Coordinates of C-alpha atoms in Angstrom, one line a residue:
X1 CA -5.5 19.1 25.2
X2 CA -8.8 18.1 25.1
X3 CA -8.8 17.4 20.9
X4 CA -5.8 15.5 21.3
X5 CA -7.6 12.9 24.3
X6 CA -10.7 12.7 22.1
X7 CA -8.4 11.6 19.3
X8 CA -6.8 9.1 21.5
X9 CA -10.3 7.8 22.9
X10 CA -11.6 7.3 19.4
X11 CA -8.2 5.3 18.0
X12 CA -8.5 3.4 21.1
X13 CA -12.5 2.6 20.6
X14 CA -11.6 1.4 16.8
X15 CA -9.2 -0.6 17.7
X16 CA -10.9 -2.7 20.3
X17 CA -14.6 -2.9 18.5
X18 CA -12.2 -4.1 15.3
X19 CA -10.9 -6.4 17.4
X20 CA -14.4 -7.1 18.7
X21 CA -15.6 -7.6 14.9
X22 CA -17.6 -4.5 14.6
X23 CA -16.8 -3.9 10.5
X24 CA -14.7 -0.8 10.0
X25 CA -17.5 0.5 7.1
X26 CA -19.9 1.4 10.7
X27 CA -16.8 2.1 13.0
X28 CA -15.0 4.7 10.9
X29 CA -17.7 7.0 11.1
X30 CA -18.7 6.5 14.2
X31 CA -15.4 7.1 15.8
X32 CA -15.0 10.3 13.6
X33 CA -18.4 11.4 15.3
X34 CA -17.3 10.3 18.9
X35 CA -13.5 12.0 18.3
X36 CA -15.7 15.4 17.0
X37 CA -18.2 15.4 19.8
X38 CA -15.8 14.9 22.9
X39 CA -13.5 17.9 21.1
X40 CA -16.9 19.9 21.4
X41 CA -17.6 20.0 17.6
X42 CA -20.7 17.9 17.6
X43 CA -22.7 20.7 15.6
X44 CA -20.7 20.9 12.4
X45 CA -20.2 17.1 12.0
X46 CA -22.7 16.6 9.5
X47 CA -20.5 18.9 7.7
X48 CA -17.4 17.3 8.6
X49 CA -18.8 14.1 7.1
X50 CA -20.5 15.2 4.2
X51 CA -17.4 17.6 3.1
X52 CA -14.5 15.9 4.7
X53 CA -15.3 11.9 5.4
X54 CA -16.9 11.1 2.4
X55 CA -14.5 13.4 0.0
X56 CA -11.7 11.7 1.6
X57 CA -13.2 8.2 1.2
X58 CA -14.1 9.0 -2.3
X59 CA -10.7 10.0 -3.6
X60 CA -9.1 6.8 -2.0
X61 CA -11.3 5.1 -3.7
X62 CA -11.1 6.8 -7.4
X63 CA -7.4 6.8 -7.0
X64 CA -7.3 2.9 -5.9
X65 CA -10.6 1.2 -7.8
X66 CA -8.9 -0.9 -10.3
X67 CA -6.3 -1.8 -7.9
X68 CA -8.4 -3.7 -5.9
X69 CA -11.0 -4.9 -8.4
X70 CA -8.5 -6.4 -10.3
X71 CA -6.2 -8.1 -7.7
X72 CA -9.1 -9.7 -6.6
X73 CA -10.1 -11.1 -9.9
X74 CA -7.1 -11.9 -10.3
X75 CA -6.4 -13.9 -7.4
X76 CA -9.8 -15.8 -8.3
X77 CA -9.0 -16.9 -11.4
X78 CA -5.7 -18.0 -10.2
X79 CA -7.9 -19.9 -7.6
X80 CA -10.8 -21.7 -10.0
X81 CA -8.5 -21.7 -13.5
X82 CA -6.0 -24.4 -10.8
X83 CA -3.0 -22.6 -11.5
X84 CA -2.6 -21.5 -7.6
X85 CA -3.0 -25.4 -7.5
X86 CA -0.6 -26.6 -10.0
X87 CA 2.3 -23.9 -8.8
X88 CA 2.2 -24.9 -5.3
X89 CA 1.5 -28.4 -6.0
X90 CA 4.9 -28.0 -8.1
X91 CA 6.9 -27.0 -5.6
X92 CA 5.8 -29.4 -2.7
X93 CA 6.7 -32.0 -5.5
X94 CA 10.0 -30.6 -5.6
X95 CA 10.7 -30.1 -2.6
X96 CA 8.6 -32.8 0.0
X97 CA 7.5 -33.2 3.5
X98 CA 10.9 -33.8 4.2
X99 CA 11.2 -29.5 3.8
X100 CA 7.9 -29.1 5.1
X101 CA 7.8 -25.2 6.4
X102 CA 9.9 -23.6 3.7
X103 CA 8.1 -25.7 1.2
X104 CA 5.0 -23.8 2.2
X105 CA 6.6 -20.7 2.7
X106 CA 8.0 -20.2 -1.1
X107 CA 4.7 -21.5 -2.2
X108 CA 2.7 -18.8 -0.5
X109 CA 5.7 -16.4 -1.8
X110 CA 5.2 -17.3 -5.2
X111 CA 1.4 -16.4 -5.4
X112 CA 1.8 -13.7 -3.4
X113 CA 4.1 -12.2 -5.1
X114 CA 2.2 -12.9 -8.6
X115 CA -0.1 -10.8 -7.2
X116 CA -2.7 -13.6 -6.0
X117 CA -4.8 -12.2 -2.8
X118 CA -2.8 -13.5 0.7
X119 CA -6.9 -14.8 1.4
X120 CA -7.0 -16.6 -1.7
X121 CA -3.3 -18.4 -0.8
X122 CA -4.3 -18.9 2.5
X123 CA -7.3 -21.3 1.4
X124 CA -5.4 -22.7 -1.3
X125 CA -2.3 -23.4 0.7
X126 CA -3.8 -24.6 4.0
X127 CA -4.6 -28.5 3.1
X128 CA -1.7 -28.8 1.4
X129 CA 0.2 -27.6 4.4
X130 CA -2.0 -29.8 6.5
X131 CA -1.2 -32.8 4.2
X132 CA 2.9 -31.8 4.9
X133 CA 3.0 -30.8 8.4
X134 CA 0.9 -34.3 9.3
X135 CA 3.6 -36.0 7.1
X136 CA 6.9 -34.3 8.9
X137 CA 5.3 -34.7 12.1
X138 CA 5.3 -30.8 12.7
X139 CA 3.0 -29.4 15.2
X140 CA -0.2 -28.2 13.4
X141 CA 0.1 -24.8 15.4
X142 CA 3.4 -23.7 13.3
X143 CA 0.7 -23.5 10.0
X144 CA -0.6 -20.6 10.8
X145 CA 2.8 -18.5 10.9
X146 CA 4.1 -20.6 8.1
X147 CA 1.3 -19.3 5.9
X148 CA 1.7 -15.7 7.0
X149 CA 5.5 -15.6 6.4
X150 CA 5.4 -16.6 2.9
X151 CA 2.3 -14.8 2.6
X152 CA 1.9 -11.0 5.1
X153 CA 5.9 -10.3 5.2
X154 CA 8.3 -9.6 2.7
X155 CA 6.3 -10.3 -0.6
X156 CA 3.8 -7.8 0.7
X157 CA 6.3 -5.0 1.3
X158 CA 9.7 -5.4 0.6
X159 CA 10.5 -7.4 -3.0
X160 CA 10.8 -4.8 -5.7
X161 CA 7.7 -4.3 -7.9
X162 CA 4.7 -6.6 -5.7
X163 CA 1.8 -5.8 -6.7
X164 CA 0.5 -5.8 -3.0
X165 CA -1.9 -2.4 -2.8
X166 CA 0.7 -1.7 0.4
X167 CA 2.8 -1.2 -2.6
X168 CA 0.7 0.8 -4.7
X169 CA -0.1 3.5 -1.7
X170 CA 2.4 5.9 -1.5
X171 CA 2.9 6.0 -5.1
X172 CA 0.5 9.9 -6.0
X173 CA 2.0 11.3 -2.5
X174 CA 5.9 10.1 -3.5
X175 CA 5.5 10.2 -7.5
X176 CA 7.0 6.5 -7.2
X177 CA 6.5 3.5 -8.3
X178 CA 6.2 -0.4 -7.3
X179 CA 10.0 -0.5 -7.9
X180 CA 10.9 2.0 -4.9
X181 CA 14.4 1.2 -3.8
X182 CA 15.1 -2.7 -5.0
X183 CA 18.1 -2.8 -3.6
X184 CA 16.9 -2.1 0.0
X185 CA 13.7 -3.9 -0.7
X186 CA 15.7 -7.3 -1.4
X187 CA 17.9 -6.8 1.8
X188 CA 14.4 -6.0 3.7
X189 CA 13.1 -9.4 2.3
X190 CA 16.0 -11.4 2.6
X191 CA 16.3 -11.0 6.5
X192 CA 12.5 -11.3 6.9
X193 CA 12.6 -15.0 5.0
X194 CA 15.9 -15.8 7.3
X195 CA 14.9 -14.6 10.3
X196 CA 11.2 -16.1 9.7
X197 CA 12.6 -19.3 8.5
X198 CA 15.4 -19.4 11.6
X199 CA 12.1 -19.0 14.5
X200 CA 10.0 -21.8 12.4
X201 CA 12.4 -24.1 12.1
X202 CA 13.5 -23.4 16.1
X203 CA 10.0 -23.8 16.9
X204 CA 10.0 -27.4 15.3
X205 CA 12.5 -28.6 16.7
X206 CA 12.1 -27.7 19.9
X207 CA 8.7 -29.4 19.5
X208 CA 10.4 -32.5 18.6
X209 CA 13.0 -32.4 21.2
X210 CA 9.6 -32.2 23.8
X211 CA 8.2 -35.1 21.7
X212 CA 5.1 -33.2 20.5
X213 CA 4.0 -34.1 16.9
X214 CA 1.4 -32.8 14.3
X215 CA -1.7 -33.6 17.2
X216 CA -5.0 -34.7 16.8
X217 CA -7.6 -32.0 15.8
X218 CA -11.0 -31.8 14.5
X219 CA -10.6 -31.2 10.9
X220 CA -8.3 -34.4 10.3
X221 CA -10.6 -36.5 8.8
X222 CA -12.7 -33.8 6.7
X223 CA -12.0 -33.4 3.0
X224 CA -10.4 -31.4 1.6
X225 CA -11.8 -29.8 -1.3
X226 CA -11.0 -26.5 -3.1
X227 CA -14.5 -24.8 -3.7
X228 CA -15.3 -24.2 -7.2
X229 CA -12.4 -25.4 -9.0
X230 CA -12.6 -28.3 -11.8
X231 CA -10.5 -31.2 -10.6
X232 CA -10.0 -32.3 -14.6
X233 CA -8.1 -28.2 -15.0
X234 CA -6.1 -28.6 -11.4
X235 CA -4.4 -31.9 -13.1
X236 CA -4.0 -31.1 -16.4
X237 CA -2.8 -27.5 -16.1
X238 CA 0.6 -27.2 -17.5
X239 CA 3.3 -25.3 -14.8
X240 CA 4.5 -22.4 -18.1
X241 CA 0.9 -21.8 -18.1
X242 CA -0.2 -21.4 -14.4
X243 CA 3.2 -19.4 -14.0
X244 CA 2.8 -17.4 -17.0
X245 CA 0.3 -14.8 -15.3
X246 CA 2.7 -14.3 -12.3
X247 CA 5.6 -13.3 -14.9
X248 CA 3.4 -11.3 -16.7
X249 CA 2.2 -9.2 -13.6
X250 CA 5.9 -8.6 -12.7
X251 CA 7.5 -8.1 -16.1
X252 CA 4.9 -6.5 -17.9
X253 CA 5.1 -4.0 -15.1
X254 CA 8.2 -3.2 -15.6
X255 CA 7.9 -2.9 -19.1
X256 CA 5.7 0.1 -18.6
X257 CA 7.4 1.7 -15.6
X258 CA 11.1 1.5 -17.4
X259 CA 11.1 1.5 -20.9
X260 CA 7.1 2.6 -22.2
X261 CA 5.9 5.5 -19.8
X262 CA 9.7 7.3 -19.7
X263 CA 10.0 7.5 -23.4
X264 CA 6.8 8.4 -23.7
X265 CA 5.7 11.9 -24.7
X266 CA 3.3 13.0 -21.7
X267 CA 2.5 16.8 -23.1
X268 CA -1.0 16.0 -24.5
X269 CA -1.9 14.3 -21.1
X270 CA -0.9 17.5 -19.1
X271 CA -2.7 19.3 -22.0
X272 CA -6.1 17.6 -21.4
X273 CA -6.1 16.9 -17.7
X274 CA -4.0 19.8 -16.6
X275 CA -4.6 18.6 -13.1
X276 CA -2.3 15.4 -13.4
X277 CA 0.9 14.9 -12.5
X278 CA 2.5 12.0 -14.6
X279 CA 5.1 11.3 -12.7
X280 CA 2.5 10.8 -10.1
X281 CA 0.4 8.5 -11.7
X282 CA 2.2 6.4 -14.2
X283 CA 3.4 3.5 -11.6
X284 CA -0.3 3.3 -11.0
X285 CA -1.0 2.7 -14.9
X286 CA 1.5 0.5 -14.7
X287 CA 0.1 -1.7 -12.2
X288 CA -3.3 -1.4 -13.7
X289 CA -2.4 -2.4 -17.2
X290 CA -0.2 -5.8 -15.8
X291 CA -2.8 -7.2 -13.6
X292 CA -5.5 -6.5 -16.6
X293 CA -2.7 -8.1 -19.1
X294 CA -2.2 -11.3 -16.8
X295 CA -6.4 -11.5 -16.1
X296 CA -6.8 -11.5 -20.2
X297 CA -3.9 -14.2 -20.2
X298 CA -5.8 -16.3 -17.5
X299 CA -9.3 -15.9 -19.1
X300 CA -7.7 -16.7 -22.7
X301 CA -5.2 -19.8 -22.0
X302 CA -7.9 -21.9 -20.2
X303 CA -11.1 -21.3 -22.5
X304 CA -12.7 -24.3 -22.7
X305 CA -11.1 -25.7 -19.4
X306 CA -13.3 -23.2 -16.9
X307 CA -16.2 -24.8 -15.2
X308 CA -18.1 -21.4 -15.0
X309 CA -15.9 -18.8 -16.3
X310 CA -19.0 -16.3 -15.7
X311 CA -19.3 -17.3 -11.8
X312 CA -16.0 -17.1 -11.2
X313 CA -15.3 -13.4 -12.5
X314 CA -18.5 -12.5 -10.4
X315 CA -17.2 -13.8 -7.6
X316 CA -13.6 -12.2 -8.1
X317 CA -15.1 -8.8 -8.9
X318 CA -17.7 -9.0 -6.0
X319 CA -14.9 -9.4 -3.6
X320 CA -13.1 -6.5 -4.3
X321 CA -15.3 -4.2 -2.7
X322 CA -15.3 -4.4 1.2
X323 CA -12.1 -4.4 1.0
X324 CA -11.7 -1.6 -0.9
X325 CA -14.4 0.6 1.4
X326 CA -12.5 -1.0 4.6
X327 CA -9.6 0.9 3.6
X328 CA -11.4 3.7 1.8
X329 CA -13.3 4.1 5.3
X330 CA -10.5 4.6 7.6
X331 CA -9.0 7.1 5.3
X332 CA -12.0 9.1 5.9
X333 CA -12.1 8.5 9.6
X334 CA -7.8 9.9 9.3
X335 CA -9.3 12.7 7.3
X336 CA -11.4 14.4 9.8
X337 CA -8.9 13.3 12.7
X338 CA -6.4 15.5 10.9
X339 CA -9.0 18.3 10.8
X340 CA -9.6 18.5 14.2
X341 CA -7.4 20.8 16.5
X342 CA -5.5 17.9 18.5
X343 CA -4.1 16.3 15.8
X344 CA -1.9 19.3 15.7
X345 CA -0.2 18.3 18.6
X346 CA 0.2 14.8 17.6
X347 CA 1.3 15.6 14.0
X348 CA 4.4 18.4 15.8
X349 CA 5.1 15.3 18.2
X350 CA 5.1 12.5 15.3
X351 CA 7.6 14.7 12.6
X352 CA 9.6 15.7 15.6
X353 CA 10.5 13.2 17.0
X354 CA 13.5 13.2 15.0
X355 CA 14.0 16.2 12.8
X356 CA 16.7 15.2 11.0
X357 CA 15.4 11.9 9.9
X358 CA 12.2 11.6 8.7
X359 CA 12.8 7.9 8.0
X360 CA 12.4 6.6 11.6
X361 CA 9.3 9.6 12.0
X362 CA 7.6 8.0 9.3
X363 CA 8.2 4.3 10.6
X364 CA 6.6 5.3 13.6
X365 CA 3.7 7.0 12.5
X366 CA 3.1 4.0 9.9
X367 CA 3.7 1.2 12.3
X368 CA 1.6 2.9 14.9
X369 CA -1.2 3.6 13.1
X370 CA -1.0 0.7 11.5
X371 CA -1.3 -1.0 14.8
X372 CA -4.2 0.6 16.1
X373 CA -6.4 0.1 12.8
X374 CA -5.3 -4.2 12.3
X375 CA -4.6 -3.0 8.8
X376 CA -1.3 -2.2 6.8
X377 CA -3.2 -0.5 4.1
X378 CA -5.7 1.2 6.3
X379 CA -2.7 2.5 8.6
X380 CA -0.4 3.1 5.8
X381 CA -3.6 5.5 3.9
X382 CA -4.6 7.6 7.4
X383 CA -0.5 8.3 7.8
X384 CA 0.2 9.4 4.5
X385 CA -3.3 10.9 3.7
X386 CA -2.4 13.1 6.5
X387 CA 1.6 13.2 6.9
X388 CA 2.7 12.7 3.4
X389 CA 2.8 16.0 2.2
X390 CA 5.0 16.9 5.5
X391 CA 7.1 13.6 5.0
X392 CA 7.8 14.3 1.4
X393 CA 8.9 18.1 2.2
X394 CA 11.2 16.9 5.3
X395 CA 12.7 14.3 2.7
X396 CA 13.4 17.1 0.2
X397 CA 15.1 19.2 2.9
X398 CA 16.8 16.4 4.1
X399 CA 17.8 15.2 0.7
X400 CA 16.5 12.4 1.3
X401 CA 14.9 10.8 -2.1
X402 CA 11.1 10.0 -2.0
X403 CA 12.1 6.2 -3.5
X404 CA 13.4 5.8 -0.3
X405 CA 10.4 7.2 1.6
X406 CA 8.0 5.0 -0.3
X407 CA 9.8 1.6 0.5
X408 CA 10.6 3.0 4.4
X409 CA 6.6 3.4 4.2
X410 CA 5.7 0.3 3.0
X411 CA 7.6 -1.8 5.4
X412 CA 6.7 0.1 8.5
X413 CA 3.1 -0.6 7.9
X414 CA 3.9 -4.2 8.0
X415 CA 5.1 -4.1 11.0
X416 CA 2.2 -3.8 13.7
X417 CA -0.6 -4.5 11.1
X418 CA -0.7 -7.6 12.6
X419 CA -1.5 -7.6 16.2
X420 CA -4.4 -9.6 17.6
X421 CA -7.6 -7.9 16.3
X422 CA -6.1 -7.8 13.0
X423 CA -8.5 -9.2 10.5
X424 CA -6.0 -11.0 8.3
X425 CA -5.0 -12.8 10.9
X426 CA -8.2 -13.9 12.7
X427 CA -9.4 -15.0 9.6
X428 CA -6.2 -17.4 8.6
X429 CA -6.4 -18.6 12.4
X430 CA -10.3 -19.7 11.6
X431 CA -9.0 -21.0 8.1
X432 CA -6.4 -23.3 10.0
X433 CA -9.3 -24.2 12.7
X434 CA -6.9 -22.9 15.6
X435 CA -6.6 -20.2 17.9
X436 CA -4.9 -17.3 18.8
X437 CA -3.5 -19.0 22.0
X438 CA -2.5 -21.9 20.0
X439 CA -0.5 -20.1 17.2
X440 CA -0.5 -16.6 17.7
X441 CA 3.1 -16.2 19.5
X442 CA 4.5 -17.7 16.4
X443 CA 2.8 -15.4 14.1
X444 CA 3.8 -12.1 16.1
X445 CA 7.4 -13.3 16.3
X446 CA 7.7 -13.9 11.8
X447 CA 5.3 -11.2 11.1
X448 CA 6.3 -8.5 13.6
X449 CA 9.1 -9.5 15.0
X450 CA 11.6 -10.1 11.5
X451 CA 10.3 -7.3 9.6
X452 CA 11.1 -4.8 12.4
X453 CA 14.7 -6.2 12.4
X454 CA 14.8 -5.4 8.5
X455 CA 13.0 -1.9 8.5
X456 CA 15.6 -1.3 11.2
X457 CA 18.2 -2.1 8.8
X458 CA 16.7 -0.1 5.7
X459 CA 16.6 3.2 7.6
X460 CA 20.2 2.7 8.7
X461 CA 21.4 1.9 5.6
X462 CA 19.0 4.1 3.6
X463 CA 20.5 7.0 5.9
X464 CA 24.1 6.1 5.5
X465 CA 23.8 4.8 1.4
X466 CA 20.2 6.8 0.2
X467 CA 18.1 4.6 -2.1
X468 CA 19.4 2.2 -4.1

């Protein structure tokens, strides 16, 4: 009993110093410390670290490296080459003020989806939306959720094959792949854009009804100016060429994961490096090989056209990291949480909950740890870094297939990710130069409150149907 309220005092703690702004690369371990000493294991925790934290935190990170490194790359030279600029540009052309909230919405989906990081949308899209919303006359406060729909929700994990790391996760614990139940995945987006779109477009017009327009705020006459980009590349970037990466990330990945890693002849892998599983791994090479294909394709079709090619791969490359050791942190605080004797009792009350469905056990565990840590990634890596083996049995006795595990996963731990002290969201709310009283209501209800409504859906028809 003891263990198991330590645990809960440490989860607790990290979530309000995160919230606080305490970085999770000093809180993890500290917690894990604080959790050990109040179970009465204080004198074996520099074992517990050494052996347990940092093993744990080194395998996320081995297994998830180029991931990272090269979605962010990515996303910068989508950012500095102007094709972010060009494709959204495109569609607000297309589409006009007059369509102000789903025009930003599809445009945040389409980079997003491309594989473009939602941080690198966010400051792309945001004085474009400004520019719209002052235009329609739509309350500045609805940019914030506008940005996060197209942007945190169902392009981050529900549409078949994003290459969101949320996506990538539960791949070497399911032997899946981005592709995990497309079927289910398109229902799960489909009611997250409706139901999103349905509470923003409410929203406005019950502003308009009240007569409130886009307000007066601080940041209306400042310029707006996308850092690092050349102007002459924004306007003369062709559209097939600035959407060309995007295709590539998608198709090319499920060129690999179909047709080239299933035909291929894996013996002299399992030969070499008895220790791998391809099945395992392959949706992971897949991944890695489009995001490197679509970062060549960048770098290549705009030679000439980059004003410092050099600076901006730096840049891309540099920001891959604390992302990538947030996450890889809070792995190794689950690690030695699931070592200690309480979590016993929380593991037996988290897969028991319902015995014969592991579906809603696992939405629970993902959506509350998800919660607590302000991170899908971070809560989706504790849960199955300490659950997934159990999951993945309980889905083999329950015949339940692991494709439908993965996607089930995925969308719980975009659920709860996104509560106050989440970081993606404080830091789109300082991007927009408003606050959480101003705009956060609207972002709980499209980023919370319409992907619950799907995952709901999945497991029911996942349990009635199985994956398809």
């Amino acid at each position: 009993m003891t263990s198991t309220l330590a645990i809960v005092v440490s989860l607790l703690l990290l979530m309000y110093l995160a919230y606080r702004g305490i970085t999770v690369l000093l809180l993890a371990p500290l917690m894990a410390a604080l959790a050990v000493l109040l179970s009465g294991e204080i004198g074996v925790y520099l074992p517990i670290y050494t052996d347990t934290f940092m093993k744990a935190l080194g395998n996320y990170v081995i297994q998830f490296l180029p991931i990272f490194l090269l979605g962010a790359l990515f996303g910068q030279l989508m950012a500095d080459s102007g094709a972010a600029h060009t494709i959204s540009r495109w569609i607000v052309d297309k589409l006009g003020d007059k369509h102000a909230i789903v025009t930003v919405v599809l445009a945040c989906a389409v980079l997003t989806y491309g594989g473009v990081s939602l941080f690198v949308v966010a400051f792309a899209i945001y004085p474009i939306a400004k520019d719209l919303f002052r235009a329609a006359n739509i309350p500045k406060r609805l940019i914030p959720a506008t940005i996060a729909l197209g942007s945190f929700t169902f392009t981050m994990t529900a549409l078949p094959g994003t290459p969101a790391i949320q996506n990538a996760i539960p791949i070497p614990y399911y032997g899946t792949n981005v592709f995990a139940a497309p079927g289910l995945g398109i229902i799960a987006a489909a009611i997250m854009f409706i139901g999103g779109m349905w509470w923003l477009r409410g929203r406005a017009a019950s502003a308009q009804r009240a007569g409130e327009g886009y307000g007066h705020h601080e940041d209306d006459t400042e310029k707006d100016a996308l850092q690092g980009v050349d102007s002459g590349a924004l306007s003369h970037m062709p559209l097939f060429l600035a959407l060309l990466p995007l295709v590539l990330v998608i198709s090319v990945n499920a060129l690999f994961t179909y047709v080239v890693f299933p035909r291929a002849d894996m013996s002299f892998v399992t030969e070499r490096f008895p220790h791998i599983t391809p099945a395992k791994v392959t949706g992971l090479w897949a991944l890695i090989i489009a995001l490197a294909t679509a970062c060549a394709t960048l770098v290549v079709s705009r030679l000439g056209h980059w004003r410092n090619l050099r600076d901006t791969i730096n840049k891309g490359v540099f920001g891959f990291m604390l992302p990538l050791f947030n996450t890889a942190s809070e792995v190794g605080y689950g690690a030695v949480i699931a070592g200690l004797a309480g979590f016993v009792v929380i593991r037996d009350a988290v897969l028991n909950v319902t015995p014969g469905n592991p579906l809603i056990s696992e939405a629970i565990a993902m959506n509350v740890l998800s919660g607590i840590t302000g991170s899908s990634s971070g809560g989706l890596s504790i849960a199955l870094q300490t659950l997934g083996p159990d999951y993945l049995r309980m889905a083999q006795e329950a015949g339940i297939s692991p494709e439908l595990m993965h996607r089930v996963a995925v969308l719980a731990a975009g659920g709860f990710d996104t509560l106050p002290h989440c970081g993606a969201i404080i830091t789109l709310l300082a991007i927009c130069k408003l606050t959480h009283r101003q705009s956060y209501l609207n972002i709980a209800a499209v980023t919370m409150g319409a992907p619950m409504i799907a995952l709901i859906a999945v497991i029911a028809l996942g349990t009635v149907f199985g994956s398809f």
